[in-house]
Each structure stands twice: as C-alpha cells, then as structure tokens.
Coordinates of C-alpha atoms and ligand atoms in Angstrom, one line a residue:
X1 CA -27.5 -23.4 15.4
X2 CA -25.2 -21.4 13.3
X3 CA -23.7 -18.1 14.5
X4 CA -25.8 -15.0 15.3
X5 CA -24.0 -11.8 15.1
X6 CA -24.8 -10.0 18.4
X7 CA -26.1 -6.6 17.5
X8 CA -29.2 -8.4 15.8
X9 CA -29.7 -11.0 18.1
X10 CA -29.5 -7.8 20.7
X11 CA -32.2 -6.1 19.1
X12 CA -34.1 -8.9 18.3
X13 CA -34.0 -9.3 22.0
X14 CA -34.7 -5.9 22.7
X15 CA -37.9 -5.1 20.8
X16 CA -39.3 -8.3 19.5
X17 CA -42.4 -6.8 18.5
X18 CA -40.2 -5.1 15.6
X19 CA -39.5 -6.8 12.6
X20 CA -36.0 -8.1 13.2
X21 CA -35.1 -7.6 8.9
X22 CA -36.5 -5.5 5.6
X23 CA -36.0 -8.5 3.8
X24 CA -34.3 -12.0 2.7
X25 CA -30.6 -10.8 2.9
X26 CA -30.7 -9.1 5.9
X27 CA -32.4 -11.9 7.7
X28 CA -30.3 -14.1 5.8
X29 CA -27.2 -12.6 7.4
X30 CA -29.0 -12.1 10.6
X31 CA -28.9 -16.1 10.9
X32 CA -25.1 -16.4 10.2
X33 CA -25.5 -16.2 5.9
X34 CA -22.8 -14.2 4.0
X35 CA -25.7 -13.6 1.6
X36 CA -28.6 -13.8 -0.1
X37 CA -29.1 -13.0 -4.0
X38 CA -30.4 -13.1 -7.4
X39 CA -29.2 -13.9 -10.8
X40 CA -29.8 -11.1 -13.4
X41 CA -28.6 -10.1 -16.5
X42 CA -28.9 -7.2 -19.0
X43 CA -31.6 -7.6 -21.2
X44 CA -33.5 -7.1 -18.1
X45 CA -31.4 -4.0 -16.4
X46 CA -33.2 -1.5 -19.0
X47 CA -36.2 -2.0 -16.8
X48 CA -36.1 0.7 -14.0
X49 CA -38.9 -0.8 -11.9
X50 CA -36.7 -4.5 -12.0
X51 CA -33.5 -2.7 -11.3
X52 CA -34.9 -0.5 -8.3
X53 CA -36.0 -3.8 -6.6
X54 CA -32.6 -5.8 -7.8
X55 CA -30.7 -2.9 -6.0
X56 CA -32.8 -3.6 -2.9
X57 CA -29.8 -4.5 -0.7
X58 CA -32.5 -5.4 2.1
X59 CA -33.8 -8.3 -0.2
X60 CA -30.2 -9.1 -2.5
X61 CA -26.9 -9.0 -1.2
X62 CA -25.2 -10.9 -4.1
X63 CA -26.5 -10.9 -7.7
X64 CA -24.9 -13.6 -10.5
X65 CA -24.9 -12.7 -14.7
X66 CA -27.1 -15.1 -15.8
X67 CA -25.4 -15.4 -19.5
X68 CA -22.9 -12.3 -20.2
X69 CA -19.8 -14.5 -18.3
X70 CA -20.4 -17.6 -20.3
X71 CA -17.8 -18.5 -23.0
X72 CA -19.7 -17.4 -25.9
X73 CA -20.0 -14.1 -24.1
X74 CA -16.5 -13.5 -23.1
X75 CA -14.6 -15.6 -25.9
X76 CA -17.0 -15.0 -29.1
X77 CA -14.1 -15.6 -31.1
X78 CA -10.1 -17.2 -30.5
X79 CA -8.6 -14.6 -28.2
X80 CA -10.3 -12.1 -28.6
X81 CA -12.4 -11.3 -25.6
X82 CA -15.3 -9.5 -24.4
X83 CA -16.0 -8.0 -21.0
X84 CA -18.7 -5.6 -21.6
X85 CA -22.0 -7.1 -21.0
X86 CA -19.9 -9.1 -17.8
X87 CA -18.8 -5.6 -16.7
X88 CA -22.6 -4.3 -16.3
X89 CA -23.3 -6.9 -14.2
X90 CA -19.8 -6.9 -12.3
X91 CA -20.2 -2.8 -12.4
X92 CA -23.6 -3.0 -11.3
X93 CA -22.9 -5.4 -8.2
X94 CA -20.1 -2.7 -7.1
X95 CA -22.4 0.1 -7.6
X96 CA -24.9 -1.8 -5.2
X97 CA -22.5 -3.0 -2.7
X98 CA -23.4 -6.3 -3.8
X99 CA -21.3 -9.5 -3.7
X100 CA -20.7 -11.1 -6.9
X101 CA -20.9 -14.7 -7.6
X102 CA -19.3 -14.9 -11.1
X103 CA -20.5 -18.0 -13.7
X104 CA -18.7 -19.8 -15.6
X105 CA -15.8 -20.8 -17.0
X106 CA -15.8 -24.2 -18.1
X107 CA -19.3 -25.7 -19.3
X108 CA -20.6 -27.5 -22.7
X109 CA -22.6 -25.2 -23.5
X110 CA -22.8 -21.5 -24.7
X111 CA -19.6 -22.1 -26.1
X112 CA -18.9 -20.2 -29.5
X113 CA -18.3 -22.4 -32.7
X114 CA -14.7 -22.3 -32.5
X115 CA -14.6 -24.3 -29.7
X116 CA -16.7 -26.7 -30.7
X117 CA -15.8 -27.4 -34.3
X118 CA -12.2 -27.2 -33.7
X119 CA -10.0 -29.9 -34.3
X120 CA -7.8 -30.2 -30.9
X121 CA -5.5 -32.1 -29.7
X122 CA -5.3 -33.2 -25.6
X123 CA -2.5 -30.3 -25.5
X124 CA -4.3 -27.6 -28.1
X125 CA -7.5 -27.9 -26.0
X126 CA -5.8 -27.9 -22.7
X127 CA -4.0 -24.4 -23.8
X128 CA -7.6 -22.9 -25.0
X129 CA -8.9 -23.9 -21.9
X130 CA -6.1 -22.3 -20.0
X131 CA -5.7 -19.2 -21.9
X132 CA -9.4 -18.6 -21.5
X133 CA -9.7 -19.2 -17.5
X134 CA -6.8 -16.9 -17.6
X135 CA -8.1 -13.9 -19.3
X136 CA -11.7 -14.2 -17.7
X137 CA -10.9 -14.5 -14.5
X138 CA -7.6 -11.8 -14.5
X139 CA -10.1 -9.3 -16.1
X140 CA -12.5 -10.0 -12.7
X141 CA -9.8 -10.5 -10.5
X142 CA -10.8 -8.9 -6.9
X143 CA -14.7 -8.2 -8.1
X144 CA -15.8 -11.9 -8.1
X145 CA -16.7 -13.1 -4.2
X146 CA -17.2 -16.8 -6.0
X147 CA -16.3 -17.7 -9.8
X148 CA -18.4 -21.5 -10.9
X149 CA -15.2 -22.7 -12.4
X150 CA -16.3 -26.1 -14.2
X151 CA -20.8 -26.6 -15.0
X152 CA -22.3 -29.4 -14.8
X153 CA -19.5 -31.8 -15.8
X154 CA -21.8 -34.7 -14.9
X155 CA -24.6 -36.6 -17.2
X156 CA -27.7 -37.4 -14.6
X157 CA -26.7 -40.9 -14.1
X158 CA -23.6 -39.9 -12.4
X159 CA -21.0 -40.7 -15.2
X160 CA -19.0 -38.0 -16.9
X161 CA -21.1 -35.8 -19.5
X162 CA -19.8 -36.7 -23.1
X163 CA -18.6 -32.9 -23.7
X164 CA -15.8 -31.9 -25.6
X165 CA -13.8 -31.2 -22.6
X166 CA -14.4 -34.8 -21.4
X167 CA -13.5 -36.4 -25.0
X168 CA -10.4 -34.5 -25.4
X169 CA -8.7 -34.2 -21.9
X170 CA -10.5 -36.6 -19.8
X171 CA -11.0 -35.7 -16.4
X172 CA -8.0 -34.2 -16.0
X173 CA -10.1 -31.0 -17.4
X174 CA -11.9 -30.7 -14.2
X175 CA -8.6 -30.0 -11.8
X176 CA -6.8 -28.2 -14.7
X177 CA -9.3 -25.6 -15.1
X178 CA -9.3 -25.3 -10.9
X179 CA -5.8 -24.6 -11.5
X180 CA -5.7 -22.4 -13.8
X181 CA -8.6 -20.0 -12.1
X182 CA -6.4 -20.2 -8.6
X183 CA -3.9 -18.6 -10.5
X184 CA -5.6 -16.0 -11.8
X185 CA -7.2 -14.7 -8.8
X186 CA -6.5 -16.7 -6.0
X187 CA -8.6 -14.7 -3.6
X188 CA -11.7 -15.8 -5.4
X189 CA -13.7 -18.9 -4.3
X190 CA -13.8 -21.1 -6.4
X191 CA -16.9 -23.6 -7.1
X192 CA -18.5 -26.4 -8.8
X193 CA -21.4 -26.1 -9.9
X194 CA -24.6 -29.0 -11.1
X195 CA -28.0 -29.9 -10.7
X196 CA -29.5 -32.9 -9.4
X197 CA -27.3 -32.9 -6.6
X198 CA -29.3 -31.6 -4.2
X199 CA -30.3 -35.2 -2.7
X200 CA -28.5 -38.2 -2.0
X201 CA -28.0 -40.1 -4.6
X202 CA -25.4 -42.0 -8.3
X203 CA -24.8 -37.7 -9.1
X204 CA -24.5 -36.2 -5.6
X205 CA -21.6 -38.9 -5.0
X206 CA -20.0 -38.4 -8.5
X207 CA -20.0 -34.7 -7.9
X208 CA -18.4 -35.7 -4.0
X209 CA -15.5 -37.4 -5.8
X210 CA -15.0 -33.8 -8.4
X211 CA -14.3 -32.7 -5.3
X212 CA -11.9 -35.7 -4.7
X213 CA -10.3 -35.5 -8.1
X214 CA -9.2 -31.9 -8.0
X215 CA -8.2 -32.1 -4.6
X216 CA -6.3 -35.2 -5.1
X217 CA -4.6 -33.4 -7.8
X218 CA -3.5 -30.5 -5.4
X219 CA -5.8 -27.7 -6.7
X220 CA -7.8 -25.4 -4.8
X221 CA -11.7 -25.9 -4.5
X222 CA -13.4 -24.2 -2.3
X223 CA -17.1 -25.0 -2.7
X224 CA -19.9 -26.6 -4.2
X225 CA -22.6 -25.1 -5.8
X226 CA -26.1 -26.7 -5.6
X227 CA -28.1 -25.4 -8.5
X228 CA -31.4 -25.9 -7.1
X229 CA -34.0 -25.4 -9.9
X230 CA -36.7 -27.5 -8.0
X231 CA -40.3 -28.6 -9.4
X232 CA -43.4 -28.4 -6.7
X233 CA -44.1 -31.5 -4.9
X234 CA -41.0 -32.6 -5.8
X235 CA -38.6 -30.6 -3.8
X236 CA -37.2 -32.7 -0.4
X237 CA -37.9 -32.6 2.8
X238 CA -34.9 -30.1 4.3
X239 CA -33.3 -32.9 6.3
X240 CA -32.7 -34.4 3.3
X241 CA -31.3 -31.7 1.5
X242 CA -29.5 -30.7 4.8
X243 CA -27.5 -34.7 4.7
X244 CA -26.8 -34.5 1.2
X245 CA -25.3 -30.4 2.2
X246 CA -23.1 -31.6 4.8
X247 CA -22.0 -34.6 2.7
X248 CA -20.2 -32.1 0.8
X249 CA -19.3 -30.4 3.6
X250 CA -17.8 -33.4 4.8
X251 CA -15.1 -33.2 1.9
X252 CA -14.1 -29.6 3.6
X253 CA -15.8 -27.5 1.2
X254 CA -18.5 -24.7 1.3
X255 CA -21.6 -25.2 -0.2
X256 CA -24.6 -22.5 -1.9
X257 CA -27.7 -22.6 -3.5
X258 CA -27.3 -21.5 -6.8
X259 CA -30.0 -20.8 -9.2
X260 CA -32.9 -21.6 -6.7
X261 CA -36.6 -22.0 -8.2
X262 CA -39.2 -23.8 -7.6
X263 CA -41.8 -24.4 -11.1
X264 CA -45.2 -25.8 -11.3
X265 CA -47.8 -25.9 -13.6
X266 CA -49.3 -22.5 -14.8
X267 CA -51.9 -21.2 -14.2
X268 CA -50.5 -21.4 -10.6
X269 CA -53.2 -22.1 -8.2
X270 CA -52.9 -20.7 -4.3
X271 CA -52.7 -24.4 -3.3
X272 CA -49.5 -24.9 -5.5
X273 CA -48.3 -21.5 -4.2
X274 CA -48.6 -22.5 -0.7
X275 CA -46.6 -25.5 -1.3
X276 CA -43.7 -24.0 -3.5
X277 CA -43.2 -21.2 -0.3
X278 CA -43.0 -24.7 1.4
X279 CA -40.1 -25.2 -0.8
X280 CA -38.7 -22.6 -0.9
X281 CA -38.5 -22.4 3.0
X282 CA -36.8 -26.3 3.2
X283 CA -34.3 -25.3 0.5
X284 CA -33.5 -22.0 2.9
X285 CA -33.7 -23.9 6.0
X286 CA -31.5 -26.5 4.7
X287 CA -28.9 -23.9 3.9
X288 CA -29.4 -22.7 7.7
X289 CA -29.2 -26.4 8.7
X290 CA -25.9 -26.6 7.8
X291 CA -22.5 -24.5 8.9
X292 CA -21.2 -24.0 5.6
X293 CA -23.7 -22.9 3.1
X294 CA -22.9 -19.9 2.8
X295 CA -25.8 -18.4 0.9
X296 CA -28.6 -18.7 -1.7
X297 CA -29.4 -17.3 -5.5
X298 CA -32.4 -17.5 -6.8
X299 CA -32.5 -17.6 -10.8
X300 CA -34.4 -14.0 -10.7
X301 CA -36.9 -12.8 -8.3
X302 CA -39.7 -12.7 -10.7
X303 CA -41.8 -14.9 -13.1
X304 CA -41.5 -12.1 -15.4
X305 CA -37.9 -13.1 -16.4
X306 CA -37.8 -16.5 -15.3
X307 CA -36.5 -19.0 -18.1
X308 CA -38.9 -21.3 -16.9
X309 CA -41.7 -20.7 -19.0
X310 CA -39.6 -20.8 -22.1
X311 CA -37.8 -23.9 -21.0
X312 CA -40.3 -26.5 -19.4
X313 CA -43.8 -25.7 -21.2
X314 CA -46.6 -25.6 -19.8
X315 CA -44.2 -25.0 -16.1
X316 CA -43.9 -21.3 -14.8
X317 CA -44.3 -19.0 -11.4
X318 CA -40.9 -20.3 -10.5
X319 CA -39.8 -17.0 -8.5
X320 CA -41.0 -15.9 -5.4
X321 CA -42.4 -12.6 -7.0
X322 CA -44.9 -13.1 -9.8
X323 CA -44.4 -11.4 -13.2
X324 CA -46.3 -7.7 -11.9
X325 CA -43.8 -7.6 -8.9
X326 CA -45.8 -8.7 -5.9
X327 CA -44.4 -10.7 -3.2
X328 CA -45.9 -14.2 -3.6
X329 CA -46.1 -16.6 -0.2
X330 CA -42.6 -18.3 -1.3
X331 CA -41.6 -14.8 0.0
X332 CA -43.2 -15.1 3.6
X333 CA -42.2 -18.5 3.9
X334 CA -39.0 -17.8 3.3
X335 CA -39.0 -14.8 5.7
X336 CA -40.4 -17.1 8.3
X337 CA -37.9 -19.6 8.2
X338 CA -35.1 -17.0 8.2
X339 CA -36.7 -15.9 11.8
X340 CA -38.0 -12.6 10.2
X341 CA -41.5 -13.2 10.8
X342 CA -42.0 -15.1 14.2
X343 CA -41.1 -12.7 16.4
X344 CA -44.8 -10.9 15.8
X345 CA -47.6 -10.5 13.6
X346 CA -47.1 -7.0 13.0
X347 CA -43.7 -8.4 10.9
X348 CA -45.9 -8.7 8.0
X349 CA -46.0 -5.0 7.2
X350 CA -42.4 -5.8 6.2
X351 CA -43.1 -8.3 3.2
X352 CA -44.9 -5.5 1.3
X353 CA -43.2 -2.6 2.2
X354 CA -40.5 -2.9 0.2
X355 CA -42.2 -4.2 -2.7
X356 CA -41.3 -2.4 -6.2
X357 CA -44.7 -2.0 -8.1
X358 CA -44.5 -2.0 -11.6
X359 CA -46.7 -1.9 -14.4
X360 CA -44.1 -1.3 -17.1
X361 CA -44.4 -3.3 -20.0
X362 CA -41.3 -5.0 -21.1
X363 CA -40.2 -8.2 -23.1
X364 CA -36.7 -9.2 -23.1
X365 CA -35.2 -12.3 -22.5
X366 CA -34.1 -13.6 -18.9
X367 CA -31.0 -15.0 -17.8
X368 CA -30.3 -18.5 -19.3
X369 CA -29.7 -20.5 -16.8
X370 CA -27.2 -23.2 -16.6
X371 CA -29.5 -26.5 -16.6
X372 CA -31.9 -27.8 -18.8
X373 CA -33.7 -30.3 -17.1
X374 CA -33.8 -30.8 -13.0
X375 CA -34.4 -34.4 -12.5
X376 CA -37.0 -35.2 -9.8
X377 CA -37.1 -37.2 -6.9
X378 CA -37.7 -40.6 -7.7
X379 CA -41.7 -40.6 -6.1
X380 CA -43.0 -38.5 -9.5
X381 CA -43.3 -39.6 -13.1
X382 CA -41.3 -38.0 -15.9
X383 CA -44.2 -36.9 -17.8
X384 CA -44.5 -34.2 -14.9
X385 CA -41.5 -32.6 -15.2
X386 CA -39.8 -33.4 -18.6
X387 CA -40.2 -30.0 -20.8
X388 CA -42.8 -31.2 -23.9
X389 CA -42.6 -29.9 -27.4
X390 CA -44.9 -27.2 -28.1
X391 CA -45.1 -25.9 -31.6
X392 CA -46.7 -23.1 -30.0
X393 CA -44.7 -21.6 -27.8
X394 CA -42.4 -19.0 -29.5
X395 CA -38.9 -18.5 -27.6
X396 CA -37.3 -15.2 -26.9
X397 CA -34.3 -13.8 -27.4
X398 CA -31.3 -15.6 -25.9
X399 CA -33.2 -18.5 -24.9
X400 CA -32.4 -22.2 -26.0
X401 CA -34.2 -23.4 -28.8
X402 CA -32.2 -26.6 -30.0
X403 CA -29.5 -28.8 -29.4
X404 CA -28.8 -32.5 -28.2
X405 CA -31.2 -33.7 -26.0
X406 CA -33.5 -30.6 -26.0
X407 CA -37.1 -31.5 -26.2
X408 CA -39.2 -27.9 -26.4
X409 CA -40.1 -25.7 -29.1
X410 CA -37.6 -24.8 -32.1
X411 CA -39.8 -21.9 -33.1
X412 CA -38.1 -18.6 -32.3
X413 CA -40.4 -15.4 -31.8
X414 CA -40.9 -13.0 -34.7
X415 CA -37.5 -11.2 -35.6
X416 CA -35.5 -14.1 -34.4
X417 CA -33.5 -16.5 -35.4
X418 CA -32.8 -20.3 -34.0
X419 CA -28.8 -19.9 -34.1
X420 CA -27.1 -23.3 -33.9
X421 CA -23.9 -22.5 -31.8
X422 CA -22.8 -25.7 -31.3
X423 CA -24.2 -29.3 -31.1
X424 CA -25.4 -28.9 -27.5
X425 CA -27.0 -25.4 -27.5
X426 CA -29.0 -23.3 -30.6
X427 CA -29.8 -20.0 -29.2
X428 CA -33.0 -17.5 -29.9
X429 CA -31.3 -14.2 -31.7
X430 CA -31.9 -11.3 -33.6
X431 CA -32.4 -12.2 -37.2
Ligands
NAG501 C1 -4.4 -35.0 -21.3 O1 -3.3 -34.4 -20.7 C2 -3.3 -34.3 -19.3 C3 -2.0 -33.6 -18.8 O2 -2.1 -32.3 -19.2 C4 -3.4 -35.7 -18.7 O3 -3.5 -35.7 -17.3 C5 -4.6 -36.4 -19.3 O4 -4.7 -37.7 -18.8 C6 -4.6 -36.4 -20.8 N1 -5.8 -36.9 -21.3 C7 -5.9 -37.8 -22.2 C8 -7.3 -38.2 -22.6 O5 -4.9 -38.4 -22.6

C-alpha cells in the first residue's frame, strides 16, 4: 500500500458517501502520486474550451510540451536558441500551479538539419551536444519538476538505435548528456525516456543497464520514464507492468508513465471502450502498485488532438475523453482504480461534473509524440498494430510524414508541405 496523506484518508473516513476527489490528480495524490497530467502544446492552447479543461487542476496536476522543447524547437539553428513556444507551455504550467515535466533534450528526431548533416567529429558532436543541454536546461532551470534528458536511445530489439549520437560518440552520449543536464539545473529530475519498455522483456533490460551505464559513469539519473502508448487488447495485465516497474526500481530510480494512450481501431465500439478503461486502469494501478512511480501523463486528454489518428491509420480514440470533450469509461475506470469511485454510487456525479463541453470547431495539429511505433505484446500479429500506408489520409501540421522506417501516408493536408528535416523525421508544415 503506498502512503495515504491523512487529511484524505480522514475524510474519506469521515463521510464515505462523498466522493473522496473532483478528478484524476486529486485522487491520484490522494493514493500517495505526486501527480497526474497531460501533454499539450500550443497549436492546441488557442482553443478556450481545451485550455479551460487543461487548467482543470482537479483532473491535471502536471502538463508536458508535446513538441516546442524538442531540438528543432529550441536549437532551429547553431546557437541560436529559441524559448518561446517552450515558455507558453513552461508559463502556462506556472500560471496553473502545475508541475512540469520538460521533454527532451537528446533524441534522433526533431532535430534541425544542422545537426544532422553536419560533419562532426566524436569531440565537435560532444560540444553541440553539451552546449545545447546547457542552454535548454539553464533557460528552464527551477520551472522543470522532471527534464527526459536522452529519448528512446534504444532500437526495439534492445540494441542501441543507429542515431547520429550513437555513430559519433558511442554510448558515452547517453551519461554525457546526464552530465551535462545535472549541471545545469541540478534540482531537476532527470529521466530516461522509451517505449516498449513497459514489459519484461531484450528492451526493458537494455534500458535497465542505461541506467547502469550512466550510473557507472558517476552521473545523476533519477528516473525512468515509461512512455506507455499502448494498443487495446494488447496492454498487460498490471502485475506485469507492476514487475517490469519495480525492475527499474530495483536500480534505485523513480519511474512514470509518460505519454499514456491506449488506441484501437475506429470507429470505437463500446466493447473496445470498455476494454481500453480496462487499460487504462492496469497501467494506473500499476503505477499505484509500485512505491516509486511517481505519476502518469497521458499524451492529451482528448481524441481531438491525439496524434494517433494521424500516426497509426485506421487506429484512434486513444484518450480517455473523445474528440467533443466527454468523459469516455477509460475515465471511470481510472477513477475507480484510483479509489475515487468505490466509496459510493453517488461518486459518479463527479465524472461529469467537471466536464468542459465544447462544440468549438478547431483543427490544429496535436503534440507529436516521441514514438512511432509501440510494439505489442508478443500474443497479437503485426498487421494489427503496424501503422499502414494510406494515400488517403492527409496529415496536419506538425505531424510526421516521412522518414526512415515510417510507413503512413506522405500526403500533407492542403497548404502544407512534407519538410524533410533530417533522415529520420519529415514534418507536415505551412507551405
Ligand atoms: C568519444 O569520446 C568520449 C569521451 O568524451 C569517449 O568516452 C567515447 O568512447 C568516444 N567515442 C568514440 C566512438 O570514440
């Protein structure tokens, strides 16, 4: 059982008939959580009905910039940086009393042109990599509760990922960059962050000896983040995910859920919502399972600015509020593991209470989030989850629409462009 802080569990003894918390955060922090959030970004913040719910501290404690922290973002060209669309965020989680996980430093892609078509050295490469850790994370120094130092570092069969910060440095990259954020803020906790490490299995244990590595080379890491973009049916059972947790926790390191969702093929039935709020509530109740996970982020709150869609075709209704707003079941079930909605069945008044309605019509692009593909458990067959080409589907702004190993549509919608950063990511943008 993890910690309860004794005012709630005091009222929750006191009048049990009342609905112990407004929503996920607070019941998330009821249970011992530091938080519970959402990633966001601003293409999305110029909606008023989204940002009245994002600001709902009752629901998000901690929101994440989906895109405007990336390199390409912060470092569009050799030294010269760029804070502004980071600060929104960063200003925006201050304004709301909000805690914010910052993301990322170190990843393959996003990264502008310079980086990737420059001609470096182990030593030139190592300085661009310091200089930029430096500069991002001293501009956010004291405003960034967690900062993903190094992404995804890890191809899916467990090996190192062939990026250029592999190729030039070598591994060394991975405690170097640790390093070098420490430095720069050292009150900041800092993280790696990956997918497919949410079971036991050759890229969970690679990512266990990152953890190794950087210690091993006397730099400061302080947790792992579990990206968590999960597929219906194919989500594990939470003891599972609660082992493969405390395996990290084992190493003396936090742990999070970082860009939690949970896809399925659209249209979504009720059946396939019923099981993703099954999801949903194992991925939350492995996080309770286990003394250090310290929180969760879900990659938005609603299918109306999911990347999903745009990502894995024919795949969708990842959040746990659909694209008009309303609360789908992965919200209940979520409430009812976090002990919000046992205590009586008047608790239920709470899940739509604080519901934003909205009707306002809006098209913008959602946060990109840091994975392409989630691989499944090993029970399902790749045709189910592997994002198809469709010369259909046109992609909106800022989403990926090329690159190595991308397999969905190239076609950009009207007044865009496909934008070929770098080998590894071609990007959706004005024309
Ligand atoms: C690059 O330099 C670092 C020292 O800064 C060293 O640890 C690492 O092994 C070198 N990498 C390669 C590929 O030589």
């Amino acid at each position: 059982m993890r910690f309860q802080p004794i005012a709630t569990a005091l009222a929750v003894g006191a009048s049990a008939h009342l609905a112990q918390a407004a929503g996920l955060h607070d019941a998330a922090v009821a249970k011992g959580l530091l938080y519970f959030g959402s990633a966001t970004d601003n293409p999305e913040l110029s909606n008023t009905a989204y940002t009245t719910q994002l600001k709902n501290t009752a629901d998000f404690g901690q929101i994440t910039p989906g895109n405007s922290q990336k390199w390409d973002a912060t470092e569009p060209s050799q030294n010269q940086f760029s804070f502004t669309k980071g600060d929104v965020v960063a200003d925006l989680a201050a304004a709301n009393g909000q805690k914010l996980r910052c993301h990322n430093l170190v990843w393959h892609q996003q990264l502008p042109n310079w980086v990737t078509s420059g001609s470096w050295t182990n030593e030139t490469l190592t300085t661009v990599l310091k200089n930029h850790i430096t500069n991002v994370v001293q501009h956010y120094k004291g405003k960034c509760y967690a900062w993903d130092v190094v992404n995804e570092a890890l191809a899916d069969d467990g090996s190192y990922r062939d990026s250029i910060w592999y190729k030039t440095i070598g591994e060394a990259y991975i405690p170097i960059a640790f390093e070098a954020a420490a430095a720069a803020d050292p009150a900041a906790k800092l993280y790696y962050n990956d997918y497919s490490i949410e079971w036991a299995g050759a890229k969970s244990k690679a990512a266990q000896k990152i953890v190794q590595l950087i210690k091993s080379a006397g730099a400061k890491i302080d947790g792992v983040g579990l990206q968590g973009h999960f597929i219906v049916d194919q989500t594990p059972p939470r003891k599972d995910l609660a082992s493969n947790l405390q395996s990290f926790v084992d190493l003396d390191v936090d742990v999070a859920y970082t860009e939690l969702d949970v896809r399925m093929k659209t249209p979504a039935t009720p059946a396939n919502l019923q099981k993703q709020s099954t999801s949903f509530a194992n991925v939350v109740g492995a996080c309770l399972d286990t003394k250090r996970c310290v929180g969760i982020t879900i990659w938005d709150w609603t299918d109306k600015y999911s990347w999903v869609p745009n990502t894995f075709s024919g795949y969708g209704a990842a959040c746990p509020w659909d694209e008009t707003f309303q609360k789908k079941p992965a919200y209940q079930g979520m409430m009812a593991v976090l002990g919000a909605a046992s205590a009586s069945a008047s608790v239920s008044v709470a899940f739509t209470s604080a519901s934003a309605s909205a009707s306002v019509a809006f098209t913008s692009a959602s946060a990109t989030p840091t994975s392409a593909i989630s691989t499944p458990t090993p029970s399902s067959s790749a045709a189910d989850f592997l994002p198809q080409p469709s010369a259909a589907a046109h992609i909106k702004a800022y989403f990926q629409c090329g690159g190595l190993n991308y397999k969905g549509s190239t076609s950009c919608a009207s007044g865009l462009v496909c934008k070929k950063w770098n080998p590894y990511y071609h990007q959706c943008i004005q024309a």
